[in-house]
Structures are given as structure tokens and as C-alpha cells.
């Protein structure tokens, strides 16, 4: 049997200097000048550079590294009994175009830090311990989001994922080949014994309540739609309003409608028009085409479906009235997910054992953990975001909170590997 007692293990703690140094070093890749943010859109050269750096750190620890067909990278520290399924942690290292250095990166580098701490203490765990990063979690370039972990758990066939295109026509499979990360490990991947992801909250709750650890109970449902609205371009000055078929106006009406819908539905309902392009986008031309994205989310599936139905009905009525045509494409659709109560309890107990304040809360953001919840006992740990800001170059989490979160992850991993 492995040579440590439960007591020994509980003395362990991570090296916060090493963790923040790695977060800062990874944050330099794709750094956005004059900010602490970075841009590493999935499968770009910057994403490759980030992948190469983290992979080097994994190799330096002598971990067994496997890369699957969608470019997910899993590094495993063997356990006493290799026949046992690993306990897994991880997240993502791709970012949005105006990203922060903690979103996703914290979960991957804290997982690596946990493994390095256990290795340095010479502790052999019953089960293998694995840390991974999953391709294209953001979905900002290649929708849907959580693409890599969705394929890993068998939620989308690999061949379908490899054909997804970005707005410039680049294809996932070709981009994986180009950056050298289309691996041979099979998908779906090996089902872990349990999966726990550490992530920044990306919202204001923990900071507002001065709480250090979020014990995440689940992830809200998400619905992404892209609309291509085609009207009639014409002269801005000479064309009477009654003769216009203006897709720009329809896009603006939809933007206002979904915002008003959140007020009506209340609760956790959120709506975002994140992308809006007009063609030809000129001051004196009524647009011919408007393309836009609508992101709707809710913790309750029935309410999310109602929001979608109301949104679609409004689009149809408005298109009819304004004489424009609309092509609609679903970019992502995931139902709300509830995490495993046993693992949620383990996270809560780990916060208590490590002397941290905690509260339970749902996740407003999507995460790789929501995919693992389909196949194994899963939960998440949150750390506070300063000003509740994320997907913004000013994203920041205090070093003490990074350390607290990583120590809770260490405690959770030690508990799960002995179960
Ligand atoms: O969109 C999300 O919630 C996540 O950042 N991918
Ligand atoms: Mn994230
Ligand atoms: Mn994100
Ligand atoms: Mn995540």
C-alpha cells in the first residue's frame, strides 16, 4: 500500500510562488500589450505556444502524456494500482480574444501544481491522478464551446468536430494538423473515477460576500444562435422609410427584445448579443446583411426553452413585417447540469479542512466539468474574481485566493484518490 497516512497527506500544501509564476509566464503568451490579459484563440499559433509551454512543464514532471484526436492533452501520474480509473482535474488554456490570464489557465496549472506537490512529497496514491486541458473550451473561434471535453466524453463524434469551421473557413482538423496537436489517443477518452475543476468565478458573488471558495452545484443551460438577416441595401438619403428592408434595424430590434425578455423572465435569465456585423457597414448605405449572435442562458431548462421560443417568434414576426429573410444556425445548446452531491460535499469539506470560507452557488459560465458530469461524479471549485470581471483583459484574482483554491483542489484530489 502507498507509504503515507491520511495525516501525512493533510499536511501537504501547494507552492503558491510556483503557481503564480507559471500563470504569469503562460499569460505572457498572446499577451495584450499594456494589459495583464492575453489572446490565445483555439488552435492559433498563440494557442500552440501556450500548449507547448504547459506540455513542457508536464514532461519535466515525467508524467505520462496522451493527446487525443481533438487535441485534448491529459498528463497522468501513475497510482499504486494502475488498473484503477484516474481521478482527473483540468480545464482549458485557450482564451477569448480579450481574455484574462486566469480563466481556464488556473484550473490546468493548479492541477499540475497539485501533482508536483504530491510527487515532491514522495507520496504514492492509490489511484492515478491526471490533469488535462481540453481543446476550444471557449468556442469563440470554433463553436460550440467546451468542444474538446464534449468529444472526450462522447457527446460529439470526433469526425463531426474535426469538420467545424471558423468564420474565415479554417477547419478544426486542418488547424490541429497545422499546430501538431492531432493526437492518436482514442475518443471518447477513458472515463475518470471523478472529475473536479478549479476555476475563477468570473462573476461578483464571492467577492460581494467576501467568501474565498465557491462550492459549485452545477452549470446553467446555454443556447447560442447565429442569425444572418438579409434585406435590401440602398441609399441612406433617397430611400423613403416605407420602402426599406433594413436588416440593421431588425438586428437592433432583436437586441432590444432579448434584453427586455430577461427583465420579464427574471431569475437567472441572461441574454447577450456579442457579435453584430453589418454589410457593407458604411455611413450612407442601408445594410444588405446583418449577422449577429444571441447567447441565452438560464439555470432552468423550461424557462430557457420559453426564452428561445419567444425569441424565435419575435424574429419571425419582425422579419415578416420588415420584409427581410433570416437564416438561423444553432452554435451551441447545452441543458443545465447538476453536479454530484457526494463530490460537492467533498469540495465543501475540503474548504472547511483548509480553513476557507465557502458558499454553494451555480455556475453562470460554461465549463469542461459540465461535460464530465455526463460520465462520472463531478463538481467544481471557484475562487473570487476581482470586480466580478472576466472575458476582459483586467480579469484578476488575488494570489491568496489562487493559493486557497489550489489547496482546496489538492485536498479534494487526495480524498478522491483514496476512495
Ligand atoms: O461561454 C462560456 O460560458 C465559457 O466561457 N466557454
Ligand atoms: Mn473558462
Ligand atoms: Mn471563458
Ligand atoms: Mn471551465
Coordinates of C-alpha atoms and ligand atoms in Angstrom, one line a residue:
X1 CA 0.0 0.0 0.0
X2 CA 1.2 3.6 -0.6
X3 CA 3.5 4.8 2.2
X4 CA 1.6 7.6 3.7
X5 CA -1.2 8.0 6.2
X6 CA -4.1 10.3 5.8
X7 CA -2.5 12.6 8.4
X8 CA 0.7 13.0 6.3
X9 CA -1.2 13.9 3.3
X10 CA -3.2 16.6 5.1
X11 CA 0.0 18.5 5.9
X12 CA 0.7 19.0 2.3
X13 CA 0.2 22.4 0.7
X14 CA 0.9 23.7 -2.8
X15 CA 3.8 26.1 -3.7
X16 CA 2.0 29.4 -4.4
X17 CA 5.0 31.1 -5.8
X18 CA 5.5 28.4 -8.4
X19 CA 1.8 28.5 -9.3
X20 CA 1.6 32.3 -9.8
X21 CA 4.9 32.3 -11.7
X22 CA 3.5 29.7 -14.2
X23 CA 0.2 31.7 -14.5
X24 CA 2.2 34.8 -15.3
X25 CA 4.6 33.0 -17.7
X26 CA 1.7 31.4 -19.6
X27 CA -0.1 34.8 -19.5
X28 CA 2.8 36.3 -21.5
X29 CA 1.9 34.1 -24.5
X30 CA -0.5 36.1 -26.6
X31 CA -0.1 38.9 -24.1
X32 CA -2.2 42.0 -25.0
X33 CA 0.2 45.0 -24.7
X34 CA -0.4 47.3 -21.8
X35 CA -2.7 44.9 -20.0
X36 CA -2.4 41.7 -17.9
X37 CA -4.7 40.0 -20.4
X38 CA -3.9 37.7 -23.3
X39 CA -5.4 36.4 -26.5
X40 CA -5.0 32.7 -27.4
X41 CA -8.0 31.8 -29.5
X42 CA -8.2 28.0 -30.0
X43 CA -5.8 26.3 -32.4
X44 CA -4.0 29.6 -33.3
X45 CA -0.2 29.9 -33.2
X46 CA -0.5 31.5 -29.7
X47 CA -2.6 28.6 -28.5
X48 CA 0.1 26.3 -29.8
X49 CA 2.7 28.2 -28.0
X50 CA 0.7 28.0 -24.8
X51 CA 0.2 24.3 -25.3
X52 CA 3.9 23.7 -25.9
X53 CA 4.8 25.5 -22.7
X54 CA 2.4 23.6 -20.5
X55 CA 3.3 20.4 -22.1
X56 CA 7.0 21.0 -21.3
X57 CA 6.1 21.5 -17.7
X58 CA 4.2 18.2 -17.8
X59 CA 7.1 16.4 -19.4
X60 CA 9.5 17.8 -16.9
X61 CA 7.5 16.1 -14.2
X62 CA 7.8 12.8 -16.0
X63 CA 4.0 12.4 -16.4
X64 CA 2.5 10.1 -19.0
X65 CA 1.1 12.4 -21.6
X66 CA -1.7 11.4 -24.0
X67 CA -3.1 13.6 -26.8
X68 CA -6.3 12.6 -28.5
X69 CA -7.8 13.2 -31.9
X70 CA -9.3 16.6 -30.9
X71 CA -6.1 17.8 -29.3
X72 CA -7.1 17.3 -25.7
X73 CA -3.9 16.7 -23.6
X74 CA -4.0 14.6 -20.5
X75 CA -1.0 14.1 -18.2
X76 CA -1.2 11.3 -15.7
X77 CA 0.8 10.5 -12.6
X78 CA 0.6 6.7 -12.1
X79 CA -1.0 5.4 -8.9
X80 CA -0.3 2.3 -6.8
X81 CA -2.9 0.3 -8.7
X82 CA -2.8 1.3 -12.4
X83 CA -5.9 -0.7 -13.1
X84 CA -7.9 1.9 -11.2
X85 CA -9.5 4.7 -13.2
X86 CA -7.7 8.0 -12.5
X87 CA -9.1 11.0 -10.6
X88 CA -8.9 13.8 -13.0
X89 CA -8.8 17.6 -12.9
X90 CA -8.2 20.2 -15.6
X91 CA -9.7 23.0 -17.6
X92 CA -8.6 24.9 -20.7
X93 CA -5.8 27.2 -21.9
X94 CA -7.5 28.7 -24.9
X95 CA -8.9 32.2 -24.3
X96 CA -11.3 34.6 -25.8
X97 CA -9.8 37.4 -27.9
X98 CA -9.8 39.8 -24.9
X99 CA -9.1 37.2 -22.3
X100 CA -7.6 37.1 -18.8
X101 CA -4.7 35.0 -17.6
X102 CA -6.8 33.0 -15.1
X103 CA -9.9 31.8 -17.0
X104 CA -9.2 28.1 -17.5
X105 CA -5.4 28.5 -17.0
X106 CA -5.9 28.4 -13.2
X107 CA -7.6 25.0 -13.4
X108 CA -4.8 23.5 -15.6
X109 CA -1.8 24.9 -13.7
X110 CA -3.3 24.3 -10.2
X111 CA -3.8 20.7 -11.3
X112 CA -0.2 20.5 -12.4
X113 CA 0.8 22.1 -9.1
X114 CA -1.2 19.5 -7.1
X115 CA 0.6 16.7 -8.9
X116 CA 4.0 18.3 -8.4
X117 CA 3.3 18.8 -4.7
X118 CA 2.4 15.1 -4.3
X119 CA 5.4 13.9 -6.3
X120 CA 7.8 16.2 -4.3
X121 CA 6.4 14.7 -1.1
X122 CA 7.2 11.2 -2.4
X123 CA 3.6 10.1 -1.9
X124 CA 2.2 7.3 -3.9
X125 CA -1.6 7.5 -4.3
X126 CA -3.9 4.5 -4.7
X127 CA -5.3 5.8 -8.0
X128 CA -3.6 7.6 -10.9
X129 CA -4.0 11.3 -10.8
X130 CA -4.5 13.2 -14.1
X131 CA -4.6 16.8 -15.2
X132 CA -5.8 17.8 -18.6
X133 CA -6.6 20.7 -20.8
X134 CA -9.4 20.5 -23.3
X135 CA -9.4 22.0 -26.8
X136 CA -11.5 25.0 -27.7
X137 CA -13.4 25.4 -24.4
X138 CA -14.3 29.0 -25.3
X139 CA -15.9 28.1 -28.6
X140 CA -15.2 31.7 -29.6
X141 CA -13.5 30.6 -32.8
X142 CA -15.0 27.2 -33.4
X143 CA -18.4 26.8 -31.8
X144 CA -19.7 25.1 -29.7
X145 CA -17.9 25.9 -26.5
X146 CA -16.5 23.0 -24.5
X147 CA -15.8 21.3 -27.8
X148 CA -12.8 19.2 -26.7
X149 CA -14.4 17.9 -23.5
X150 CA -17.7 17.3 -25.3
X151 CA -15.8 15.0 -27.7
X152 CA -13.8 13.4 -24.8
X153 CA -17.0 12.3 -23.1
X154 CA -18.6 11.1 -26.3
X155 CA -21.1 13.9 -26.7
X156 CA -20.0 14.7 -30.3
X157 CA -18.3 12.3 -32.7
X158 CA -14.7 13.2 -33.4
X159 CA -15.3 13.3 -37.2
X160 CA -18.1 15.9 -36.8
X161 CA -15.9 18.1 -34.5
X162 CA -13.0 18.0 -37.0
X163 CA -15.2 19.5 -39.7
X164 CA -16.2 22.6 -37.7
X165 CA -15.2 25.8 -39.5
X166 CA -14.4 29.3 -38.2
X167 CA -15.7 32.5 -39.9
X168 CA -12.8 32.5 -42.2
X169 CA -13.3 28.9 -43.4
X170 CA -10.5 27.4 -41.4
X171 CA -11.3 23.8 -40.3
X172 CA -10.6 22.3 -36.9
X173 CA -8.9 19.2 -38.3
X174 CA -6.6 21.2 -40.5
X175 CA -5.7 23.6 -37.7
X176 CA -5.0 20.7 -35.4
X177 CA -2.6 19.3 -38.0
X178 CA -1.1 22.7 -38.6
X179 CA -0.2 23.2 -34.9
X180 CA 0.8 19.5 -34.5
X181 CA -1.8 18.6 -31.9
X182 CA -4.0 16.0 -33.6
X183 CA -3.1 13.0 -31.4
X184 CA -3.7 9.3 -31.7
X185 CA -5.4 8.7 -28.3
X186 CA -8.9 7.5 -28.9
X187 CA -12.1 9.4 -28.2
X188 CA -14.3 9.1 -26.2
X189 CA -11.5 9.1 -23.6
X190 CA -11.0 7.0 -20.5
X191 CA -13.8 7.7 -18.0
X192 CA -12.3 9.1 -14.8
X193 CA -13.2 7.9 -11.4
X194 CA -14.2 11.5 -10.6
X195 CA -13.5 14.9 -12.2
X196 CA -13.1 18.2 -10.3
X197 CA -12.3 21.5 -12.0
X198 CA -10.9 24.6 -10.3
X199 CA -12.0 27.9 -12.0
X200 CA -12.3 31.6 -11.3
X201 CA -16.0 32.5 -10.6
X202 CA -16.0 35.2 -13.4
X203 CA -18.8 36.9 -11.5
X204 CA -19.4 39.1 -8.5
X205 CA -20.9 36.8 -5.8
X206 CA -17.9 35.5 -3.9
X207 CA -16.2 39.0 -3.8
X208 CA -19.5 40.7 -2.8
X209 CA -19.9 38.3 0.2
X210 CA -16.2 38.2 1.0
X211 CA -16.1 34.4 0.6
X212 CA -12.9 32.6 -0.6
X213 CA -14.2 29.3 -2.1
X214 CA -17.2 28.7 -4.3
X215 CA -18.7 25.2 -4.0
X216 CA -20.3 24.8 -7.4
X217 CA -23.5 22.9 -7.6
X218 CA -24.0 22.9 -11.3
X219 CA -23.9 24.9 -14.6
X220 CA -26.7 26.8 -16.2
X221 CA -28.1 25.9 -19.6
X222 CA -26.7 27.7 -22.7
X223 CA -28.2 28.5 -26.1
X224 CA -26.1 30.1 -28.8
X225 CA -27.8 31.2 -32.1
X226 CA -26.3 32.9 -35.1
X227 CA -28.7 34.9 -37.3
X228 CA -28.0 36.0 -40.9
X229 CA -30.6 38.7 -41.7
X230 CA -30.8 39.7 -45.4
X231 CA -32.5 42.8 -46.6
X232 CA -32.1 45.4 -49.3
X233 CA -29.1 47.7 -49.4
X234 CA -30.0 51.2 -50.7
X235 CA -29.2 54.8 -50.4
X236 CA -29.5 56.2 -46.9
X237 CA -30.7 59.6 -48.2
X238 CA -33.0 58.9 -51.1
X239 CA -34.9 55.8 -49.9
X240 CA -38.2 56.6 -48.1
X241 CA -38.5 54.7 -44.8
X242 CA -41.7 52.9 -46.1
X243 CA -39.6 51.3 -48.9
X244 CA -36.8 50.0 -46.7
X245 CA -36.0 46.4 -45.8
X246 CA -33.3 47.2 -43.3
X247 CA -31.5 44.2 -41.6
X248 CA -29.7 46.6 -39.3
X249 CA -32.9 47.8 -37.8
X250 CA -34.2 44.2 -37.4
X251 CA -30.9 43.3 -35.6
X252 CA -31.3 46.3 -33.3
X253 CA -34.9 45.3 -32.6
X254 CA -33.9 41.7 -31.7
X255 CA -31.1 43.1 -29.4
X256 CA -33.6 45.2 -27.5
X257 CA -36.2 42.4 -27.4
X258 CA -33.9 39.8 -25.8
X259 CA -32.8 42.3 -23.2
X260 CA -36.4 43.2 -22.3
X261 CA -37.1 39.4 -22.2
X262 CA -34.6 39.0 -19.4
X263 CA -36.5 41.6 -17.3
X264 CA -39.8 39.8 -17.9
X265 CA -38.5 36.3 -17.2
X266 CA -36.3 37.4 -14.2
X267 CA -34.4 34.8 -12.2
X268 CA -31.1 33.7 -13.7
X269 CA -32.2 34.6 -17.3
X270 CA -29.4 36.4 -19.2
X271 CA -29.1 37.4 -22.9
X272 CA -26.2 38.7 -24.8
X273 CA -25.7 40.0 -28.4
X274 CA -21.9 39.6 -28.5
X275 CA -21.3 39.8 -32.2
X276 CA -23.1 42.1 -34.7
X277 CA -21.7 42.7 -38.2
X278 CA -23.4 44.9 -40.8
X279 CA -22.6 44.7 -44.5
X280 CA -21.3 47.0 -46.1
X281 CA -21.0 48.8 -42.8
X282 CA -20.9 52.3 -44.3
X283 CA -22.4 55.5 -43.1
X284 CA -24.6 56.2 -46.1
X285 CA -25.7 52.7 -47.1
X286 CA -28.7 50.9 -45.7
X287 CA -27.2 47.5 -44.9
X288 CA -27.8 44.5 -47.1
X289 CA -26.9 41.9 -44.4
X290 CA -26.7 41.8 -40.6
X291 CA -25.1 38.8 -38.9
X292 CA -25.5 38.5 -35.1
X293 CA -25.1 36.0 -32.3
X294 CA -27.6 35.7 -29.4
X295 CA -26.4 33.9 -26.2
X296 CA -29.3 32.9 -23.9
X297 CA -28.7 31.2 -20.5
X298 CA -30.8 30.0 -17.6
X299 CA -30.4 27.6 -14.7
X300 CA -33.9 26.2 -15.5
X301 CA -34.4 24.3 -18.8
X302 CA -38.1 25.0 -19.2
X303 CA -37.5 28.8 -18.8
X304 CA -34.6 28.6 -21.3
X305 CA -36.9 26.9 -23.8
X306 CA -39.5 29.6 -23.2
X307 CA -36.9 32.3 -23.8
X308 CA -35.8 30.6 -27.0
X309 CA -39.4 30.2 -28.3
X310 CA -40.3 33.9 -27.5
X311 CA -37.0 35.0 -29.2
X312 CA -37.7 32.9 -32.3
X313 CA -41.3 34.1 -32.6
X314 CA -40.1 37.7 -32.4
X315 CA -37.6 37.2 -35.1
X316 CA -40.2 35.7 -37.4
X317 CA -42.8 38.5 -36.8
X318 CA -40.2 41.2 -37.2
X319 CA -38.7 39.7 -40.4
X320 CA -42.2 39.4 -41.9
X321 CA -43.1 43.0 -41.0
X322 CA -39.8 44.4 -42.3
X323 CA -39.6 42.2 -45.4
X324 CA -36.2 40.6 -44.7
X325 CA -35.2 37.0 -44.7
X326 CA -33.5 35.3 -41.8
X327 CA -31.2 32.2 -41.7
X328 CA -30.7 30.8 -38.2
X329 CA -27.9 28.5 -37.1
X330 CA -27.6 26.9 -33.6
X331 CA -24.0 27.3 -32.5
X332 CA -24.4 25.6 -29.1
X333 CA -27.2 24.2 -27.0
X334 CA -26.5 22.5 -23.6
X335 CA -29.0 21.8 -20.9
X336 CA -28.4 22.9 -17.3
X337 CA -26.2 20.4 -15.4
X338 CA -26.3 19.4 -11.7
X339 CA -23.0 18.2 -10.2
X340 CA -22.8 15.1 -8.0
X341 CA -23.9 15.8 -4.3
X342 CA -21.1 13.5 -3.0
X343 CA -18.4 15.4 -4.7
X344 CA -20.0 18.8 -3.8
X345 CA -19.8 17.7 -0.2
X346 CA -16.1 16.7 -0.6
X347 CA -15.3 20.2 -2.0
X348 CA -17.2 21.8 0.9
X349 CA -15.4 19.7 3.5
X350 CA -12.0 20.5 1.8
X351 CA -12.7 24.2 2.1
X352 CA -13.5 23.7 5.8
X353 CA -10.5 21.5 6.4
X354 CA -8.2 24.1 4.8
X355 CA -9.8 26.9 6.8
X356 CA -11.5 28.7 4.0
X357 CA -14.9 30.4 4.0
X358 CA -17.2 28.9 1.3
X359 CA -20.7 29.0 -0.1
X360 CA -22.6 27.0 -2.7
X361 CA -23.6 28.5 -6.0
X362 CA -24.4 27.6 -9.6
X363 CA -22.0 28.5 -12.4
X364 CA -23.1 31.2 -14.9
X365 CA -20.3 30.3 -17.3
X366 CA -19.9 27.0 -19.2
X367 CA -17.1 24.7 -18.2
X368 CA -15.5 21.5 -19.2
X369 CA -16.7 20.0 -15.9
X370 CA -20.3 20.2 -17.2
X371 CA -19.3 17.6 -19.9
X372 CA -17.6 15.3 -17.4
X373 CA -20.8 15.4 -15.3
X374 CA -22.3 13.2 -18.1
X375 CA -19.9 10.3 -17.4
X376 CA -18.6 10.5 -13.8
X377 CA -19.0 12.1 -10.4
X378 CA -18.1 15.7 -11.0
X379 CA -18.0 19.1 -9.2
X380 CA -16.2 22.4 -9.3
X381 CA -14.3 24.8 -7.1
X382 CA -14.5 28.6 -7.6
X383 CA -12.2 31.4 -6.5
X384 CA -13.2 35.0 -6.4
X385 CA -12.9 37.4 -9.4
X386 CA -11.9 41.0 -8.6
X387 CA -14.9 43.2 -9.5
X388 CA -16.6 40.1 -10.9
X389 CA -14.9 40.8 -14.2
X390 CA -13.8 38.1 -16.7
X391 CA -13.6 37.8 -20.5
X392 CA -11.8 41.1 -20.1
X393 CA -8.1 41.9 -20.0
X394 CA -8.4 43.3 -16.5
X395 CA -9.5 39.9 -15.1
X396 CA -7.7 39.3 -11.8
X397 CA -7.8 37.0 -8.8
X398 CA -5.7 37.8 -5.7
X399 CA -2.7 35.5 -5.2
X400 CA -4.0 34.4 -1.7
X401 CA -7.2 33.3 -3.4
X402 CA -5.3 31.4 -6.1
X403 CA -3.4 29.6 -3.4
X404 CA -6.5 28.8 -1.4
X405 CA -8.3 27.4 -4.4
X406 CA -5.3 25.2 -5.3
X407 CA -5.0 23.9 -1.8
X408 CA -8.7 23.0 -1.8
X409 CA -8.1 21.2 -5.1
X410 CA -5.2 19.3 -3.5
X411 CA -7.3 18.3 -0.6
X412 CA -10.2 17.1 -2.9
X413 CA -7.8 15.2 -5.1
X414 CA -6.2 13.4 -2.1
X415 CA -9.7 12.5 -0.8
X416 CA -10.9 11.2 -4.2
X417 CA -7.8 9.2 -5.0
X418 CA -8.3 7.2 -1.8
X419 CA -12.0 6.4 -2.5
Ligands
LIG1 O1 -19.2 30.7 -22.7 C1 -18.8 30.3 -21.6 O2 -19.5 30.3 -20.7 C2 -17.4 29.7 -21.4 O3 -16.5 30.8 -21.2 N1 -17.0 29.0 -22.5
LIG2 MN1 -13.2 29.1 -18.6
LIG3 MN1 -14.1 31.7 -20.7
LIG4 MN1 -14.0 25.8 -17.5

